[in-house]
Short mmCIF file of C-alpha atoms and ligand atoms in Angstrom, two decimals:
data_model
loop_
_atom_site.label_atom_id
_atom_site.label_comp_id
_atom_site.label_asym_id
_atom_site.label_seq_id
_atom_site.Cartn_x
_atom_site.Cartn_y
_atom_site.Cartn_z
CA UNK D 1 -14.14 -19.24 -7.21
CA UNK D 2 -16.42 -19.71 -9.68
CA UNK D 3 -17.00 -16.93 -12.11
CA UNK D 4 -20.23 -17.94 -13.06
CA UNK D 5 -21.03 -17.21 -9.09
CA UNK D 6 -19.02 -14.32 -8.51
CA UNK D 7 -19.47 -10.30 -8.67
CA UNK D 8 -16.85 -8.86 -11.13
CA UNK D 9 -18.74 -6.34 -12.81
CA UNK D 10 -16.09 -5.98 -16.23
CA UNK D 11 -16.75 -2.70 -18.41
CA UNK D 12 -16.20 -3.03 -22.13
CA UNK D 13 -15.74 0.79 -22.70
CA UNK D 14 -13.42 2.54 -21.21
CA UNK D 15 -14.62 4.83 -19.04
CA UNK D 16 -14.21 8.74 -19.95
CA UNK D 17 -13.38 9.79 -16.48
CA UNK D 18 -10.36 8.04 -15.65
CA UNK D 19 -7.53 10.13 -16.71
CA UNK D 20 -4.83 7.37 -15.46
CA UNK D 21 -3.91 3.89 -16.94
CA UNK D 22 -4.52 2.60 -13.31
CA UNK D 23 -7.91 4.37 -12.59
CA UNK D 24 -9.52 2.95 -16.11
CA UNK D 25 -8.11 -0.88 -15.47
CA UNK D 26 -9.52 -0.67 -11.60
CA UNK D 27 -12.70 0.22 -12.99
CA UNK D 28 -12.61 -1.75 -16.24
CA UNK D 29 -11.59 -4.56 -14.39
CA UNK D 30 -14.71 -3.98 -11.73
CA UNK D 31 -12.35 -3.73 -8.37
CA UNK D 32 -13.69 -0.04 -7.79
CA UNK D 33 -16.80 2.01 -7.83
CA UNK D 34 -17.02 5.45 -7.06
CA UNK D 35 -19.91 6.07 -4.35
CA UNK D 36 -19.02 10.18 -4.42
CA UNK D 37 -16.67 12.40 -4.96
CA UNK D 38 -13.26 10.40 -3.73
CA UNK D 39 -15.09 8.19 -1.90
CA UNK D 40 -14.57 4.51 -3.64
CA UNK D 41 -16.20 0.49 -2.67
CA UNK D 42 -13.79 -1.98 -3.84
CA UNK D 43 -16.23 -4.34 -5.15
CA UNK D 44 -15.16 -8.37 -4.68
CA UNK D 45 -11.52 -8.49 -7.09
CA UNK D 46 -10.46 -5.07 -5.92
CA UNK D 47 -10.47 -6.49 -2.42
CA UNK D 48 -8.87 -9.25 -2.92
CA UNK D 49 -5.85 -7.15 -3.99
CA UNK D 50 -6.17 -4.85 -1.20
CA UNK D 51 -5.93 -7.30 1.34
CA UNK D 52 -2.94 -9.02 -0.28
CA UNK D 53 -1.31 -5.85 -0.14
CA UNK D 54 -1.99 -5.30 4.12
CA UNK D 55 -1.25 -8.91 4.45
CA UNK D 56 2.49 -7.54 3.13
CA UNK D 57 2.07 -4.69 5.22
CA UNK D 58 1.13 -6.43 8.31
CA UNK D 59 4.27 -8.97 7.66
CA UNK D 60 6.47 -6.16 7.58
CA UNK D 61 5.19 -4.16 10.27
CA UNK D 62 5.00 -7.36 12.81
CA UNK D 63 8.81 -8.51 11.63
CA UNK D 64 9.88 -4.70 12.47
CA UNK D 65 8.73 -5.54 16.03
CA UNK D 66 5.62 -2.85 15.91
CA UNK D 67 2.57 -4.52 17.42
CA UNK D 68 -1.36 -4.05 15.37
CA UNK D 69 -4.06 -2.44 17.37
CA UNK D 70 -7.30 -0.72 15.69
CA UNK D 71 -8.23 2.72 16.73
CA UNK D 72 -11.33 4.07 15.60
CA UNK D 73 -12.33 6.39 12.41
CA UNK D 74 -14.10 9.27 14.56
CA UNK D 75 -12.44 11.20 16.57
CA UNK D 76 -13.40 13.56 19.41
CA UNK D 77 -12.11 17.09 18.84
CA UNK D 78 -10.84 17.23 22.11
CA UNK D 79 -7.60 15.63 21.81
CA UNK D 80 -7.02 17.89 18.77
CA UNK D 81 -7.80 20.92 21.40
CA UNK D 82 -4.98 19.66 23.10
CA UNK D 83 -2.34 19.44 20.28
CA UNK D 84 -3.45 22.47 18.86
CA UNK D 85 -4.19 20.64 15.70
CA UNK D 86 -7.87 20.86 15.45
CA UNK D 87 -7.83 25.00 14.88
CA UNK D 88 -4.54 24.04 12.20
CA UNK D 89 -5.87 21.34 10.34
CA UNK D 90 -7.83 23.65 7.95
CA UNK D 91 -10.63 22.19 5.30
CA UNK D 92 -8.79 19.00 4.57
CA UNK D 93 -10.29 18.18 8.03
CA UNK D 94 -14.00 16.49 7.77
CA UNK D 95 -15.60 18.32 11.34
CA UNK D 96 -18.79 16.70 12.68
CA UNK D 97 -21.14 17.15 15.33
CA UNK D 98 -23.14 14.42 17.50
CA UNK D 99 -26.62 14.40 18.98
CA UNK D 100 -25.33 16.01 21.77
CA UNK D 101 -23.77 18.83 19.58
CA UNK D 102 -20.46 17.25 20.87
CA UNK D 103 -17.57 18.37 18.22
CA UNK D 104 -16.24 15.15 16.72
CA UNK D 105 -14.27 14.61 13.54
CA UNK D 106 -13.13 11.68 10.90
CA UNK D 107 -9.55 11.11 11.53
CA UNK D 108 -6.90 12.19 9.19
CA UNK D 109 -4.05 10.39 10.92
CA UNK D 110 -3.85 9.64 14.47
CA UNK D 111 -0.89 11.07 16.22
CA UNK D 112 -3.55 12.41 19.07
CA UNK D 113 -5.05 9.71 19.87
CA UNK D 114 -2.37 7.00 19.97
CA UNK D 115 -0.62 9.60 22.19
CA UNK D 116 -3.63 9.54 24.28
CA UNK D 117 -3.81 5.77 24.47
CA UNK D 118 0.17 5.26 24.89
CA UNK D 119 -0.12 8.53 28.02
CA UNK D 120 -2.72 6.05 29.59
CA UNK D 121 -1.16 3.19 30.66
CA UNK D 122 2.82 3.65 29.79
CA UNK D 123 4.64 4.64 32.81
CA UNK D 124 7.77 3.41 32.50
CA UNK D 125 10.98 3.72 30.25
CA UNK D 126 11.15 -0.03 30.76
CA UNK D 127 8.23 -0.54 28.46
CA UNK D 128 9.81 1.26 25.82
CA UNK D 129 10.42 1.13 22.88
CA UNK D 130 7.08 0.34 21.87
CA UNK D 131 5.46 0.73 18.39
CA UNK D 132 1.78 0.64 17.93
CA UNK D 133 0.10 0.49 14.29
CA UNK D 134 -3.20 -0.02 12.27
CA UNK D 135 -4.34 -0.15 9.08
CA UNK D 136 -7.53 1.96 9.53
CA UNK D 137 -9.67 4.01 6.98
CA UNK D 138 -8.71 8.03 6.72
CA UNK D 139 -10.84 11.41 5.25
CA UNK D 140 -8.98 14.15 4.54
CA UNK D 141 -11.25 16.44 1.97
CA UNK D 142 -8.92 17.07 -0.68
CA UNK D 143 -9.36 20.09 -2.30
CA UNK D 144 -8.81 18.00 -6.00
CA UNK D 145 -9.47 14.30 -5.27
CA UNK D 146 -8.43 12.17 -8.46
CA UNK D 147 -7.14 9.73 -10.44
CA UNK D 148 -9.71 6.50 -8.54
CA UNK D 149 -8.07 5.62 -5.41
CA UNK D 150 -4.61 7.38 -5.97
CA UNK D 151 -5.55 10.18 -4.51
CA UNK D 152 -9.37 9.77 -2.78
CA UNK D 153 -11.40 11.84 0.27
CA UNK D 154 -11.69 8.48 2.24
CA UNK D 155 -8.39 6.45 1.60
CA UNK D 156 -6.70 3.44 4.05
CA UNK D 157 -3.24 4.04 5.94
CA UNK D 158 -1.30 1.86 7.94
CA UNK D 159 0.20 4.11 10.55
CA UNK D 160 2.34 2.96 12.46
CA UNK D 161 3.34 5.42 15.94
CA UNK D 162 6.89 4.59 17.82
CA UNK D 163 7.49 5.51 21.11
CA UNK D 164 11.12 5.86 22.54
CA UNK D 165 12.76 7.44 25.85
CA UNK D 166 15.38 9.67 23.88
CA UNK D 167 16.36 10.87 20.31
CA UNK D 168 18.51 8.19 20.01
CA UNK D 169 16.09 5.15 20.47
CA UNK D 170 13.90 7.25 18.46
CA UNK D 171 16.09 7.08 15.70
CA UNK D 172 16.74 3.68 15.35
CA UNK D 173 12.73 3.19 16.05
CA UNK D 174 12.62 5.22 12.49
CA UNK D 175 15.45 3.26 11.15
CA UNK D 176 13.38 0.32 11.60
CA UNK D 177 10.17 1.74 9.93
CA UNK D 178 12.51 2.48 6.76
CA UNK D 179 14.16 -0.67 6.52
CA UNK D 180 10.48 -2.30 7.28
CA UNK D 181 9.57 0.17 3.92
CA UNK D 182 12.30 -1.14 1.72
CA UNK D 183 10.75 -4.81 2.72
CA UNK D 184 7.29 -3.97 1.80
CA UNK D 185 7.37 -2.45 -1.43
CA UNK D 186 9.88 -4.99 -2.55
CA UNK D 187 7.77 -7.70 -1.71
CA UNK D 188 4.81 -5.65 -3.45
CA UNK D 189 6.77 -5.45 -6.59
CA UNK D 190 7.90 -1.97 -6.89
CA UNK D 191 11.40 -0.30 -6.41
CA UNK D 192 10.48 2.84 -4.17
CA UNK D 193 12.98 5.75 -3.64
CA UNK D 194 13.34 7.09 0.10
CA UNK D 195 13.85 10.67 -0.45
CA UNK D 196 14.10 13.96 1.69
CA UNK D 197 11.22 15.24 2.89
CA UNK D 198 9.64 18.37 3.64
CA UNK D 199 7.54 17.11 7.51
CA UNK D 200 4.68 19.08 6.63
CA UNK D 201 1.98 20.10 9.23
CA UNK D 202 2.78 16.40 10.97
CA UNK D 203 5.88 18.95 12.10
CA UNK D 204 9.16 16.90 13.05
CA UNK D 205 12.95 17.42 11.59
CA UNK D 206 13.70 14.28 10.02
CA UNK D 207 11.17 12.22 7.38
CA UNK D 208 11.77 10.93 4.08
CA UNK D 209 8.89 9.46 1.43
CA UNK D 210 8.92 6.82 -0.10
CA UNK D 211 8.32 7.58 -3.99
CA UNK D 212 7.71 5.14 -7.06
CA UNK D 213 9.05 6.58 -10.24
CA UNK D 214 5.76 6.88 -12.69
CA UNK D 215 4.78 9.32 -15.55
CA UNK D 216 1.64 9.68 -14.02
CA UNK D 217 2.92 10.48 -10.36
CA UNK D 218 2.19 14.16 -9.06
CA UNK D 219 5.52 14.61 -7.45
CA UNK D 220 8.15 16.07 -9.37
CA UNK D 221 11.45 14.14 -8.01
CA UNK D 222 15.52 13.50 -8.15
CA UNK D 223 17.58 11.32 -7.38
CA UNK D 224 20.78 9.05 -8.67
CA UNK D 225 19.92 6.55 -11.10
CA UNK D 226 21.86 3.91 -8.92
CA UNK D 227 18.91 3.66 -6.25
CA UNK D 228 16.95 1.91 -9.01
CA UNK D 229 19.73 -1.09 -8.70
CA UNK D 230 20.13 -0.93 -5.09
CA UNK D 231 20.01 -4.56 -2.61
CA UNK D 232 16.67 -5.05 -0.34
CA UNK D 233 17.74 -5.85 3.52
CA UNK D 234 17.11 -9.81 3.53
CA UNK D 235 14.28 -11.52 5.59
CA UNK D 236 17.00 -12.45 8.50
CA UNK D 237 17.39 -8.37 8.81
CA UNK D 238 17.88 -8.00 12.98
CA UNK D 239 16.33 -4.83 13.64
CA UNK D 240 17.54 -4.51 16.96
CA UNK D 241 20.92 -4.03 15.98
CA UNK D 242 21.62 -0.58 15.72
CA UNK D 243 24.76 -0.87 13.50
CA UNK D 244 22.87 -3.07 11.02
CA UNK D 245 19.84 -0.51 10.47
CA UNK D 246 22.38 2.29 10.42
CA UNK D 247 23.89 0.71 7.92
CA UNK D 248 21.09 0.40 5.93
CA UNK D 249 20.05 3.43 6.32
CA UNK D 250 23.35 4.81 5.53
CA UNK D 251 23.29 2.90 2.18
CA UNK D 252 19.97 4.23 1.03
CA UNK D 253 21.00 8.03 2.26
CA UNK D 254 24.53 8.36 0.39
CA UNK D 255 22.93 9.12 -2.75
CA UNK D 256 21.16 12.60 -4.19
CA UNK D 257 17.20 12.09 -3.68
CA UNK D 258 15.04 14.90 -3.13
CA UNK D 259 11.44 15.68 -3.83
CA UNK D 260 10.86 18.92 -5.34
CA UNK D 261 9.87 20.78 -1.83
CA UNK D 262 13.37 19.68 -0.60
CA UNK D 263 15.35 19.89 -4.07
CA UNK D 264 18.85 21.24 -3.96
CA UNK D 265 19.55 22.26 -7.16
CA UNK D 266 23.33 23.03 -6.44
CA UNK D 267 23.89 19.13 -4.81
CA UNK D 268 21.91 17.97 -8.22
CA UNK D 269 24.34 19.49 -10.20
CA UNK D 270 26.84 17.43 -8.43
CA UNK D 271 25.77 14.34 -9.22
CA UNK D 272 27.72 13.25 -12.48
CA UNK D 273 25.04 14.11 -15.54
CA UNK D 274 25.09 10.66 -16.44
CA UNK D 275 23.99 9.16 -13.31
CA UNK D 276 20.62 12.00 -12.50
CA UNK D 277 17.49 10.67 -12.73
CA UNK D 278 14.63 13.35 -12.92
CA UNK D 279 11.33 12.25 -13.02
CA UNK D 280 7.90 12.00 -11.88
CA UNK D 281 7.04 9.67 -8.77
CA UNK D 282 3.89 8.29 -6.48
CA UNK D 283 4.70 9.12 -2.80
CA UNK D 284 3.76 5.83 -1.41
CA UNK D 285 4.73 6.13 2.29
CA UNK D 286 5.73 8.97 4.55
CA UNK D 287 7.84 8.44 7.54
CA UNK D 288 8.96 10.72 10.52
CA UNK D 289 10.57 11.69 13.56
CA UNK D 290 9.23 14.61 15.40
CA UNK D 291 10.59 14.10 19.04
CA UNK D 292 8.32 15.42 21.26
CA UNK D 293 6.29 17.90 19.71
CA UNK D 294 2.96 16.10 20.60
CA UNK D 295 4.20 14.51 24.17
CA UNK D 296 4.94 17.72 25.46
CA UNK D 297 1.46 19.25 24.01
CA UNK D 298 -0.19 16.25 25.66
CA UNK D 299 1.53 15.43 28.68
CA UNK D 300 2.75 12.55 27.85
CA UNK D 301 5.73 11.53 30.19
CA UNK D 302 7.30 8.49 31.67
CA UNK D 303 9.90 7.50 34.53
CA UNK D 304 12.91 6.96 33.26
CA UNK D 305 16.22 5.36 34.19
CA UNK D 306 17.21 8.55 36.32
CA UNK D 307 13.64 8.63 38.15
CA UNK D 308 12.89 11.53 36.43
CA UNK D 309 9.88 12.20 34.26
CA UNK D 310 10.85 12.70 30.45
CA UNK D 311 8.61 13.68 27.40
CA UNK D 312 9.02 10.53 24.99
CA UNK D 313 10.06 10.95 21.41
CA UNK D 314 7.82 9.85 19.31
CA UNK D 315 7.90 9.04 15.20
CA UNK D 316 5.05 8.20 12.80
CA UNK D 317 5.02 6.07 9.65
CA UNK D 318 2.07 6.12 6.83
CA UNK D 319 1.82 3.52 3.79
CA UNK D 320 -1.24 4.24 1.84
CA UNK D 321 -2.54 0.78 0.40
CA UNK D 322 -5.60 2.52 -1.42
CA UNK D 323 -2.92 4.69 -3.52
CA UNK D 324 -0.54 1.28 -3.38
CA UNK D 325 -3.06 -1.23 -5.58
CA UNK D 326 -3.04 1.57 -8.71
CA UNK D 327 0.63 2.52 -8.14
CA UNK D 328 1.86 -1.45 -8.85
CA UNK D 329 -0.99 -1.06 -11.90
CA UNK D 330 1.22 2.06 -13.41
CA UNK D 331 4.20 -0.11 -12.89
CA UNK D 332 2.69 -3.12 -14.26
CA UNK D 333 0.22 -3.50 -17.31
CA UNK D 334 0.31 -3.50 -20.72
CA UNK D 335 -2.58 -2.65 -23.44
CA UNK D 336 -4.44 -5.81 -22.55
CA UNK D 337 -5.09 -4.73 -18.91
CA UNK D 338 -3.23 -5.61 -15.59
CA UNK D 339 -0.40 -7.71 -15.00
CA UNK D 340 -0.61 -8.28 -11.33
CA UNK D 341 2.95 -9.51 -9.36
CA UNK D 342 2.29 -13.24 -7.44
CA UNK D 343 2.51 -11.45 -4.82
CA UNK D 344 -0.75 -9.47 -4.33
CA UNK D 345 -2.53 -11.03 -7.68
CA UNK D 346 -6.46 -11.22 -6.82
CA UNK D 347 -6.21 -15.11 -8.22
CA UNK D 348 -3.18 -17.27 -8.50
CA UNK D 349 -4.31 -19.52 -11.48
CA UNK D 350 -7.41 -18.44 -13.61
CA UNK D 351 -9.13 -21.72 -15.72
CA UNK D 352 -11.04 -20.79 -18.81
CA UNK D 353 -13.17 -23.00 -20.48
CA UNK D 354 -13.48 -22.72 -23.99
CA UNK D 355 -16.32 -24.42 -24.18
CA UNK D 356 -18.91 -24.28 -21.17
CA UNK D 357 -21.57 -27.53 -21.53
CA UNK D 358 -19.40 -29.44 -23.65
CA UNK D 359 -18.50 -32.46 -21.52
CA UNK D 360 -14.88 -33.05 -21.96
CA UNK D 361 -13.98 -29.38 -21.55
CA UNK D 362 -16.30 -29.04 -18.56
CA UNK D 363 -14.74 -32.48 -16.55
CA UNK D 364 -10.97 -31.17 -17.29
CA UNK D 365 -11.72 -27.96 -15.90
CA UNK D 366 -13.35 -29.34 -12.58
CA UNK D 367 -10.56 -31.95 -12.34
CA UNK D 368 -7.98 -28.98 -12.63
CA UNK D 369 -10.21 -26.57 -10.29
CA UNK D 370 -10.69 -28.96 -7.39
CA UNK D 371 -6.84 -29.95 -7.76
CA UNK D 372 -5.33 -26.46 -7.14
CA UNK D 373 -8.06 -25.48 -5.01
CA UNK D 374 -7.45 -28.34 -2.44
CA UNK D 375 -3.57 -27.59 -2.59
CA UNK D 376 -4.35 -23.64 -1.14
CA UNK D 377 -4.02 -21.87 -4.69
CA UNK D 378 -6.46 -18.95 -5.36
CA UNK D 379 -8.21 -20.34 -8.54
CA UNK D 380 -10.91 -18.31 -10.51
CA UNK D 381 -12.68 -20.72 -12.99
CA UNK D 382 -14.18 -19.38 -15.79
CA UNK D 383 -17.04 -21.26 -16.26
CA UNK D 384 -19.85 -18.92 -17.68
CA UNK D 385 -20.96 -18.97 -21.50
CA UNK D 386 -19.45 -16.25 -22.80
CA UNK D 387 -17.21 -16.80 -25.97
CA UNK D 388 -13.94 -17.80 -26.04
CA UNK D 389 -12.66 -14.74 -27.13
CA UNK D 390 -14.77 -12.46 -24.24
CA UNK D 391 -12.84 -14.74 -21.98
CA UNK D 392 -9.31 -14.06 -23.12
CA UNK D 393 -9.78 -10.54 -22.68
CA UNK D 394 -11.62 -10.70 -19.67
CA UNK D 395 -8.54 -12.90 -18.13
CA UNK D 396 -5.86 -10.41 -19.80
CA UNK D 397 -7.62 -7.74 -18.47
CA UNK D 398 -7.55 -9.06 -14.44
CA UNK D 399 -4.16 -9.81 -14.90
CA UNK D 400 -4.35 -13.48 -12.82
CA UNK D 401 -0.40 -14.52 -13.72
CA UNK D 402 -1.49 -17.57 -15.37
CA UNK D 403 -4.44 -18.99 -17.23
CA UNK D 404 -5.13 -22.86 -18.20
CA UNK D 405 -6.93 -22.55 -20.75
CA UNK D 406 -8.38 -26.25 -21.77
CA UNK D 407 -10.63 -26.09 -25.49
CA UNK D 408 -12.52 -28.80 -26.89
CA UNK D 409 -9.31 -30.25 -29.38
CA UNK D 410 -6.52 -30.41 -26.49
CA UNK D 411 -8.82 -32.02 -24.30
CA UNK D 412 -9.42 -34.71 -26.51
CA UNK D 413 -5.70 -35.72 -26.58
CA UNK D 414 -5.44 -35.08 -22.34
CA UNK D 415 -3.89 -31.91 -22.84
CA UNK D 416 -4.34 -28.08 -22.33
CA UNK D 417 -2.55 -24.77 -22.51
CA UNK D 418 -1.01 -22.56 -19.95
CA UNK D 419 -0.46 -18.94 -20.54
CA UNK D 420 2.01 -17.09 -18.85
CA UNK D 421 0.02 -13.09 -18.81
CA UNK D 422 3.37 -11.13 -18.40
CA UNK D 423 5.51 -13.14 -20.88
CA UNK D 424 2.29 -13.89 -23.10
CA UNK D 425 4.71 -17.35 -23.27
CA UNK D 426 2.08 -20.54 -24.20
CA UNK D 427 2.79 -23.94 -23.69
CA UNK D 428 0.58 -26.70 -24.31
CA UNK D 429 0.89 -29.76 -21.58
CA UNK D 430 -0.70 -32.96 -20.46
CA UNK D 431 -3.73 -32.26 -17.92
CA UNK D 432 -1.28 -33.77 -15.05
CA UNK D 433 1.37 -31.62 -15.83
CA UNK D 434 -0.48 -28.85 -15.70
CA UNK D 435 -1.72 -29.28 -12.53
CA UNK D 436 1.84 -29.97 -11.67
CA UNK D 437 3.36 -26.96 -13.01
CA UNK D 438 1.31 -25.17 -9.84
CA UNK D 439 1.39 -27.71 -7.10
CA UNK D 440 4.85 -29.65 -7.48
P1 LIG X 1 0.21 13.67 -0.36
O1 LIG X 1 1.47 14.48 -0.30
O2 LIG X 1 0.16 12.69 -1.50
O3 LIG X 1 -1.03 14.48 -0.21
P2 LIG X 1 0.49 13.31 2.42
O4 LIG X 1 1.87 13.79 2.54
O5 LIG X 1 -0.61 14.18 2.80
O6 LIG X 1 0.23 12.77 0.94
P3 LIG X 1 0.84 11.44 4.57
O7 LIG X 1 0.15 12.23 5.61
O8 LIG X 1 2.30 11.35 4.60
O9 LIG X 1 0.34 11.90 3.14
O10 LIG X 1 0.13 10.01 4.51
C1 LIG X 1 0.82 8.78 4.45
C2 LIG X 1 0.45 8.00 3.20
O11 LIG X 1 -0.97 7.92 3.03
C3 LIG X 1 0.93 8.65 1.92
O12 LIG X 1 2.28 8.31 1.68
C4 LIG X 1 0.01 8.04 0.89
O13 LIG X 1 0.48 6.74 0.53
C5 LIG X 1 -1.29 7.88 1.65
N1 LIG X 1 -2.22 8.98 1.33
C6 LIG X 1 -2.20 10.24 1.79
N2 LIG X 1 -3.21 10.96 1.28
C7 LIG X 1 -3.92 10.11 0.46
C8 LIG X 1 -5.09 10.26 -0.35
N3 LIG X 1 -5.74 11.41 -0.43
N4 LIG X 1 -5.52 9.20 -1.05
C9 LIG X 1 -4.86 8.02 -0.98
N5 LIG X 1 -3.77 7.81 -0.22
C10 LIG X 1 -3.29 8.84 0.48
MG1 LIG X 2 3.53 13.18 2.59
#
């Protein structure tokens, strides 16, 4: 991509409404704009990071065996009639009416209406288990929206809805979705906590969140300090073996780790003083079982192995990847901006020229563009007119892992630099062994 070409509208100030480090980068860095209250576009860079992150997601979710649908934002009321949500929900709830004064309503999670798909066409225990997810835009009208995307009105979930013929499959449905979790946010860069959970007006008996320690988080949280060191399950995970995913589970549940609804001040105390960790955290996922709370409500039944009919259980599992892109910014910047992982960084490579319309400088940087372009690397070239120094910043502040940075005197002996953003590490290198560095 050419920057020259491209929309990244940078601010110099920093904006006065962003309370967070993560909210003033995103909008600093031109990846958000606020359209009203809580309600965000992420301009071009901002989505490039977002979809990095569902690409994870997606990985995750489709190694875990659940299987992506799309269900839609609007809702009719009707299904929440049935469940006995719609009258519960309260003001978080955005209601709406339609032309034909039908009562309709922008989802806030979908436990209704996947229920109402899955009571459709599933019959049978022997289609079960089955898992059905999207990653689908949600409104819930916060009463204090804030901090950019962290917490927004209109936000993106991946929910994810399991479907099992008894507690048991249930369980290891959930066991899956937390093992899945562990994955995800490892691969996204960030060590996240499973703790004990309050299930909220989802209902259910067993849930845990998934919580990134941060200063800036809104959940007050404990745990042991050992979770912070703790082994990811490995890409060759089997996740139908029930004694494997118990024992993960089991691993990540021996320890104290509580969010404040569910604290236990007395098993706290337990923990040796040395080892507590009490801190603030970003809930970045929510997982639960709640057996058959809406199947029942519903009517959602199949045969099972007995010929008998049998309410399924059924589990759901959130990931927010609007609150996800500032959480990894909390965890990961410095005073020069972001400092994305490889993982989800908007651009692998960015290539500055120090000197736009000077002919050496401009034929290195094309050579070194079209090289990592054609072998599949996300490269940004920074080919406007700004100053040198305008560009540093502007390439600190994105937080693209590496910059080549090629200026008129290294070009002129076949060389240039390449910058390492987390480190800050330089190293100046022949043209070829830059491009190397990336493509070898
Ligand atoms: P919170 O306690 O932060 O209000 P919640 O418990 O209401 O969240 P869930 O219903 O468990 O949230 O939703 C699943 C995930 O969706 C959360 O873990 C979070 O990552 C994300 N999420 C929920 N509400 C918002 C919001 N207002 N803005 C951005 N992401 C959100
Ligand atoms: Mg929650």
């Amino acid at each position: 991509m050419r920057l020259s070409r491209y929309f990244m509208p940078i601010l110099k100030e920093n904006p006065k409404e962003a309370e967070i480090v993560s909210h003033r980068l995103m909008l600093r860095a031109g990846m958000i704009r606020q359209q009203s209250q809580g309600i965000y576009s992420w301009l071009p860079l901002g989505k490039r990071v977002l979809d990095k992150v569902n690409a994870i997601i997606r990985d995750e979710q489709n190694r875990a065996g659940a299987i992506e649908l799309s269900m839609p934002t609007l809702q009719s009321a009707e299904l929440w009639q049935e469940s006995g949500r719609y009258d519960a929900y309260g003001k978080e709830m955005l209601r709406i009416k339609d032309r034909q004064d039908r009562p309709m309503l922008y989802g806030p999670t979908n436990e209704e209406m996947v229920t109402d798909i899955f009571r459709s066409s599933v019959k049978s225990y022997k289609d079960l288990p089955l898992n059905l997810y999207h990653i689908q835009l949600k409104f819930r009208d916060e009463i204090r929206p804030r901090f950019g995307t962290m917490r927004s009105r209109e936000f993106m979930m991946k929910d994810a809805y399991s479907f099992d013929l008894t507690r048991e499959g249930a369980e290891h449905s959930y066991k899956k979705m937390f093992a899945a979790y562990l994955r995800t946010f490892d691969r996204l860069g960030l060590r996240a906590i499973p703790m004990r959970a309050d299930t909220g007006p989802i209902g259910g008996d067993l849930s845990h969140e998934f919580i990134i320690l941060a200063d800036t988080g809104e959940s007050e949280v404990f745990c042991h300090k050992d979770f912070v060191g703790f082994d990811i399950p490995g890409e060759s995970t089997d996740f139908d073996s029930v004694e494997g995913l118990q024992a993960i589970f089991d691993k990540w549940t021996s320890l104290y780790a509580a969010t404040s609804e569910m604290h236990d001040e007395a098993a706290f105390n337990a923990v040796p003083e040395g080892d507590r960790l009490s801190a603030r955290g970003i809930e970045v996922g929510h997982i639960f079982y709640f057996g058959t709370k809406y199947t029942e409500a519903m009517g959602a039944k199949v045969q099972g192995p007995d010929g008998k009919e049998h309410f399924v259980h059924m589990g759901s599992y959130g990931i927010g990847p609007t609150r996800l892109v500032p959480a990894i910014i909390e965890a990961s910047h410095d005073d020069n901006g972001i400092i994305w992982p490889a993982s989800v960084a908007p651009f692998d490579i960015v290539v500055i020229n120090m000197k736009a319309g000077d002919q050496a400088c401009d034929d290195t940087c094309e050579l070194i563009y079209a090289a990592l372009s054609k072998a599949g690397k996300d490269v940004l070239y920074d080919d406007t007119d700004d100053r040198a120094g305008t560009k540093f910043a502007t390439a600190d502040l994105i937080g693209v892992p590496f910059q080549i940075i090629a200026g008129p005197r290294a070009v002129a002996n076949g060389e240039v630099e390449v910058k390492d953003r987390k480190t800050g590490a330089r190293e100046t290198m022949t043209i070829e062994a830059a491009i190397n560095r990336f493509v070898a």
